[in-house]
Tab-separated table of C-alpha atoms in Angstrom:
chain	number	residue	atom	x	y	z
A	1	MET	CA	-64.846	77.019	-37.342
A	2	ARG	CA	-66.609	73.689	-37.663
A	3	ASN	CA	-67.548	72.308	-41.086
A	4	ILE	CA	-71.058	70.899	-40.829
A	5	LYS	CA	-72.979	68.646	-43.223
A	6	ALA	CA	-76.750	68.273	-43.150
A	7	VAL	CA	-79.283	66.274	-45.153
A	8	ILE	CA	-82.509	68.181	-45.738
A	9	ASP	CA	-85.835	67.857	-47.482
A	10	TYR	CA	-88.154	70.526	-48.823
A	11	ASP	CA	-91.339	71.089	-50.737
A	12	GLY	CA	-90.144	73.232	-53.627
A	13	THR	CA	-93.581	74.469	-54.691
A	14	ASP	CA	-93.303	77.924	-53.167
A	15	PHE	CA	-89.581	78.463	-53.771
A	16	PHE	CA	-87.790	80.092	-56.687
A	17	GLY	CA	-85.286	77.249	-56.600
A	18	PHE	CA	-82.484	76.407	-54.192
A	19	GLN	CA	-79.970	79.111	-55.055
A	20	LYS	CA	-80.274	82.444	-53.250
A	21	GLN	CA	-81.638	85.308	-55.341
A	22	PRO	CA	-82.581	88.864	-54.405
A	23	LYS	CA	-86.210	89.665	-53.532
A	24	VAL	CA	-87.536	86.110	-53.999
A	25	ARG	CA	-87.962	83.145	-51.670
A	26	THR	CA	-85.308	80.429	-52.050
A	27	VAL	CA	-84.232	77.395	-50.047
A	28	GLN	CA	-80.690	78.697	-49.574
A	29	GLY	CA	-82.038	82.070	-48.468
A	30	GLU	CA	-84.270	80.526	-45.815
A	31	LEU	CA	-81.483	78.269	-44.551
A	32	GLU	CA	-78.995	81.129	-44.271
A	33	ALA	CA	-81.547	83.297	-42.463
A	34	ALA	CA	-82.294	80.516	-39.959
A	35	LEU	CA	-78.614	79.793	-39.361
A	36	GLY	CA	-77.891	83.497	-38.966
A	37	GLU	CA	-80.600	83.726	-36.314
A	38	LEU	CA	-79.356	80.619	-34.512
A	39	LEU	CA	-75.641	81.478	-34.560
A	40	ASN	CA	-75.892	85.281	-34.533
A	41	GLU	CA	-73.440	85.499	-37.432
A	42	PRO	CA	-73.688	85.410	-41.241
A	43	VAL	CA	-73.515	81.871	-42.656
A	44	ARG	CA	-73.076	80.751	-46.276
A	45	VAL	CA	-74.841	77.519	-47.198
A	46	ILE	CA	-73.572	75.287	-50.007
A	47	GLY	CA	-75.971	72.846	-51.671
A	48	ALA	CA	-75.134	69.639	-53.512
A	49	GLY	CA	-77.696	70.430	-56.209
A	50	ARG	CA	-79.116	73.753	-57.359
A	51	THR	CA	-82.678	72.580	-57.852
A	52	ASP	CA	-84.940	74.718	-60.052
A	53	ALA	CA	-88.086	76.547	-58.983
A	54	GLY	CA	-90.789	74.069	-58.027
A	55	VAL	CA	-88.433	71.078	-57.695
A	56	HIS	CA	-88.498	69.147	-54.413
A	57	ALA	CA	-85.890	67.267	-52.390
A	58	THR	CA	-85.909	64.378	-49.965
A	59	GLY	CA	-82.129	63.979	-49.883
A	60	GLN	CA	-80.507	67.343	-50.590
A	61	VAL	CA	-77.139	67.781	-48.864
A	62	ILE	CA	-75.835	71.101	-47.592
A	63	SER	CA	-72.641	72.166	-45.869
A	64	PHE	CA	-71.757	75.294	-43.940
A	65	ARG	CA	-69.140	76.575	-41.513
A	66	ALA	CA	-70.214	77.611	-38.058
A	67	GLY	CA	-68.571	78.967	-34.954
A	68	GLY	CA	-70.079	79.002	-31.510
A	69	THR	CA	-70.497	76.219	-29.013
A	70	ILE	CA	-73.872	74.758	-29.955
A	71	PRO	CA	-73.534	70.943	-29.800
A	72	ILE	CA	-73.948	69.181	-33.140
A	73	ASP	CA	-76.913	67.187	-31.882
A	74	ARG	CA	-78.789	70.424	-31.132
A	75	PHE	CA	-78.605	71.847	-34.654
A	76	ARG	CA	-81.443	69.749	-36.048
A	77	PRO	CA	-84.122	70.563	-33.435
A	78	ALA	CA	-82.999	74.171	-33.185
A	79	LEU	CA	-83.096	74.788	-36.931
A	80	ASN	CA	-86.378	72.931	-37.405
A	81	GLY	CA	-87.839	75.227	-34.782
A	82	ILE	CA	-86.824	78.293	-36.820
A	83	LEU	CA	-87.243	77.143	-40.422
A	84	PRO	CA	-90.570	77.358	-42.274
A	85	LYS	CA	-92.537	74.108	-42.449
A	86	ASP	CA	-91.633	73.436	-46.092
A	87	ILE	CA	-87.942	72.888	-45.184
A	88	ARG	CA	-86.782	70.293	-42.684
A	89	ILE	CA	-83.371	69.209	-41.405
A	90	LYS	CA	-83.092	65.392	-41.358
A	91	THR	CA	-79.526	64.738	-40.151
A	92	VAL	CA	-76.552	66.856	-39.049
A	93	GLU	CA	-72.909	65.883	-38.546
A	94	GLN	CA	-69.525	67.534	-38.300
A	95	VAL	CA	-67.221	66.649	-41.204
A	96	SER	CA	-63.628	67.270	-42.244
A	97	ASP	CA	-62.563	70.716	-43.402
A	98	GLU	CA	-62.117	69.356	-46.930
A	99	PHE	CA	-65.768	68.364	-47.331
A	100	HIS	CA	-67.803	70.462	-49.782
A	101	ALA	CA	-71.469	69.608	-50.352
A	102	ARG	CA	-71.233	70.281	-54.084
A	103	TYR	CA	-67.673	69.538	-55.162
A	104	SER	CA	-67.182	66.467	-52.980
A	105	ALA	CA	-70.270	64.774	-54.423
A	106	LYS	CA	-69.691	61.728	-56.644
A	107	ALA	CA	-73.267	61.272	-57.866
A	108	ARG	CA	-76.784	62.684	-57.616
A	109	THR	CA	-80.032	60.760	-57.970
A	110	TYR	CA	-83.359	62.248	-59.025
A	111	VAL	CA	-86.760	60.587	-59.200
A	112	TYR	CA	-89.559	61.948	-61.384
A	113	SER	CA	-93.188	61.071	-60.654
A	114	ILE	CA	-95.906	60.953	-63.322
A	115	LEU	CA	-99.579	60.424	-62.508
A	116	ASN	CA	-100.706	58.406	-65.526
A	117	ARG	CA	-104.493	58.364	-65.397
A	118	GLU	CA	-107.518	60.404	-66.438
A	119	ILE	CA	-108.669	61.388	-62.940
A	120	PRO	CA	-106.648	64.156	-61.288
A	121	SER	CA	-105.523	63.971	-57.652
A	122	ALA	CA	-105.918	66.793	-55.166
A	123	LEU	CA	-103.174	65.310	-52.964
A	124	LEU	CA	-100.642	64.665	-55.757
A	125	GLU	CA	-101.183	67.888	-57.706
A	126	ARG	CA	-98.041	69.496	-56.254
A	127	TYR	CA	-95.839	66.416	-56.637
A	128	THR	CA	-96.633	64.781	-59.987
A	129	TRP	CA	-97.073	65.538	-63.665
A	130	GLN	CA	-100.463	64.229	-64.747
A	131	ILE	CA	-100.492	62.604	-68.174
A	132	ILE	CA	-103.873	61.269	-69.255
A	133	GLN	CA	-102.724	59.296	-72.306
A	134	PRO	CA	-101.432	55.763	-71.503
A	135	LEU	CA	-97.647	55.520	-71.685
A	136	ASP	CA	-95.781	52.643	-73.340
A	137	ILE	CA	-93.379	51.844	-70.508
A	138	GLU	CA	-91.423	49.230	-72.488
A	139	LYS	CA	-90.556	51.742	-75.192
A	140	MET	CA	-89.578	54.311	-72.569
A	141	ILE	CA	-87.281	51.752	-70.931
A	142	ALA	CA	-85.663	50.935	-74.279
A	143	ALA	CA	-85.082	54.639	-74.991
A	144	ALA	CA	-83.699	55.272	-71.506
A	145	GLN	CA	-81.007	52.642	-72.018
A	146	LYS	CA	-79.679	54.653	-74.974
A	147	LEU	CA	-78.663	57.415	-72.548
A	148	ILE	CA	-76.605	55.275	-70.187
A	149	GLY	CA	-72.881	56.029	-70.206
A	150	ILE	CA	-70.613	59.005	-70.817
A	151	HIS	CA	-72.136	61.350	-73.392
A	152	ASP	CA	-72.322	64.983	-74.363
A	153	PHE	CA	-75.731	65.952	-72.975
A	154	ALA	CA	-75.776	69.452	-74.526
A	155	SER	CA	-79.198	68.722	-76.055
A	156	PHE	CA	-80.634	68.119	-72.591
A	157	GLY	CA	-79.235	70.954	-70.485
A	158	MET	CA	-76.941	73.898	-69.951
A	159	PRO	CA	-73.767	74.131	-67.852
A	160	ASP	CA	-73.633	76.590	-64.951
A	161	LYS	CA	-70.946	78.542	-66.794
A	162	ALA	CA	-71.020	79.347	-70.506
A	163	SER	CA	-67.651	77.660	-71.018
A	164	GLY	CA	-68.507	74.627	-68.873
A	165	SER	CA	-68.459	71.052	-70.122
A	166	THR	CA	-71.719	69.371	-71.116
A	167	ILE	CA	-70.269	65.858	-70.836
A	168	ARG	CA	-71.824	63.801	-68.073
A	169	ASN	CA	-71.758	60.155	-66.964
A	170	LEU	CA	-75.306	58.852	-66.626
A	171	TRP	CA	-75.179	55.653	-64.587
A	172	GLU	CA	-78.829	54.755	-64.267
A	173	CYS	CA	-82.128	55.620	-65.927
A	174	ARG	CA	-84.761	53.232	-64.591
A	175	ILE	CA	-88.499	53.386	-65.282
A	176	TRP	CA	-91.264	51.451	-63.587
A	177	ARG	CA	-94.992	51.611	-62.955
A	178	GLN	CA	-96.484	51.620	-59.456
A	179	LYS	CA	-100.284	51.517	-59.847
A	180	ASP	CA	-101.197	54.879	-61.410
A	181	LEU	CA	-97.688	56.297	-61.032
A	182	VAL	CA	-94.870	56.050	-63.560
A	183	LEU	CA	-91.555	56.653	-61.816
A	184	ILE	CA	-88.283	57.574	-63.516
A	185	LYS	CA	-85.034	57.320	-61.553
A	186	ILE	CA	-81.987	59.065	-63.026
A	187	LYS	CA	-78.518	58.849	-61.497
A	188	ALA	CA	-75.459	60.670	-62.873
A	189	ASN	CA	-72.148	62.037	-61.673
A	190	ALA	CA	-73.623	65.533	-62.139
A	191	PHE	CA	-76.496	67.202	-63.950
A	192	LEU	CA	-76.707	70.130	-66.334
A	193	ARG	CA	-79.344	72.784	-65.677
A	194	GLY	CA	-82.676	71.362	-66.829
A	195	MET	CA	-81.145	67.993	-67.764
A	196	ALA	CA	-83.349	65.695	-65.689
A	197	ARG	CA	-86.579	67.358	-66.788
A	198	ALA	CA	-85.521	67.388	-70.452
A	199	ILE	CA	-84.730	63.667	-70.285
A	200	VAL	CA	-88.112	62.951	-68.699
A	201	GLY	CA	-89.973	65.023	-71.287
A	202	THR	CA	-88.226	63.216	-74.138
A	203	LEU	CA	-88.950	59.799	-72.604
A	204	VAL	CA	-92.612	60.782	-72.285
A	205	GLU	CA	-92.683	61.570	-75.994
A	206	VAL	CA	-91.371	58.054	-76.624
A	207	GLY	CA	-94.022	56.635	-74.296
A	208	GLN	CA	-96.716	58.564	-76.158
A	209	GLU	CA	-95.292	57.239	-79.471
A	210	VAL	CA	-94.671	60.790	-80.655
A	211	LEU	CA	-90.956	59.982	-80.865
A	212	PRO	CA	-89.486	56.615	-81.879
A	213	VAL	CA	-87.070	54.878	-79.521
A	214	GLU	CA	-84.117	55.673	-81.798
A	215	GLY	CA	-85.164	59.314	-81.883
A	216	ILE	CA	-83.574	59.851	-78.483
A	217	VAL	CA	-80.211	58.843	-79.971
A	218	GLU	CA	-80.598	61.497	-82.683
A	219	ILE	CA	-81.453	64.126	-80.070
A	220	LEU	CA	-78.404	63.156	-78.005
A	221	ALA	CA	-76.149	63.314	-81.083
A	222	ALA	CA	-77.463	66.736	-82.109
A	223	ARG	CA	-75.825	68.409	-79.073
A	224	ASN	CA	-78.317	71.232	-79.509
A	225	ARG	CA	-80.611	72.384	-76.701
A	226	GLN	CA	-83.329	73.135	-79.246
A	227	ALA	CA	-83.479	69.449	-80.210
A	228	VAL	CA	-85.549	68.623	-77.107
A	229	ARG	CA	-89.184	69.509	-77.787
A	230	LEU	CA	-90.763	68.664	-74.425
A	231	THR	CA	-89.439	69.477	-70.952
A	232	ALA	CA	-91.253	68.006	-67.972
A	233	PRO	CA	-92.746	70.495	-65.473
A	234	PRO	CA	-90.849	70.918	-62.191
A	235	GLN	CA	-93.381	69.623	-59.659
A	236	GLY	CA	-92.757	65.928	-60.381
A	237	LEU	CA	-88.995	66.083	-59.780
A	238	PHE	CA	-87.290	65.133	-56.519
A	239	LEU	CA	-83.600	65.160	-55.589
A	240	VAL	CA	-83.532	61.982	-53.521
A	241	LYS	CA	-79.869	61.165	-52.871
A	242	VAL	CA	-76.329	62.514	-53.095
A	243	ASP	CA	-73.402	60.082	-52.958
A	244	TYR	CA	-69.945	60.966	-51.609
């Protein structure tokens, strides 16, 4: 059996997240169905990040084991011919047996996109969070720096397992404006469930001057999920890169 790695992108709008669930449409479910059709055997797909419902990806990484004799360079066109249009295979390669899309990953990077203007956009509706009130970017940047490093992020997310650790190493939290867009890039060794969106929501509160810059330190120290008052909606979030 070959161990195969692929980089994919998807529009998460019409999915109930990445992870396969019964009776609902998921990214993993669609991928496994397409691979099953291509290889004529059941295939289990592993994803580097279990993105929530409505969250998108431009750099999600998956791995799966496959038999058969289909050449590696044929997987991408073959799968793209079977998959629905809101999932696309970007690259495919055979990797060592030890590679695991999730557990081999060293870091994940997300980017959140905010449309910061009064006029809505028909084209960006599915991919941004519109905030009409002007945001103080300098205060958001100052608050973001308070999160850099190894911390207990229990206030910002939940582990996959009840007994799991909530300590994460956040390496980068960069914020910049690009015309009407405010972009927030967050890179960490791993993310808790809901962590990226909770961080974005809290930074927005700082930008709206609802929360002082130092308030984010108090939220972090509380280690209580109820301490975060605003969680960003899913449509502005993109998983853009996984490092190995």
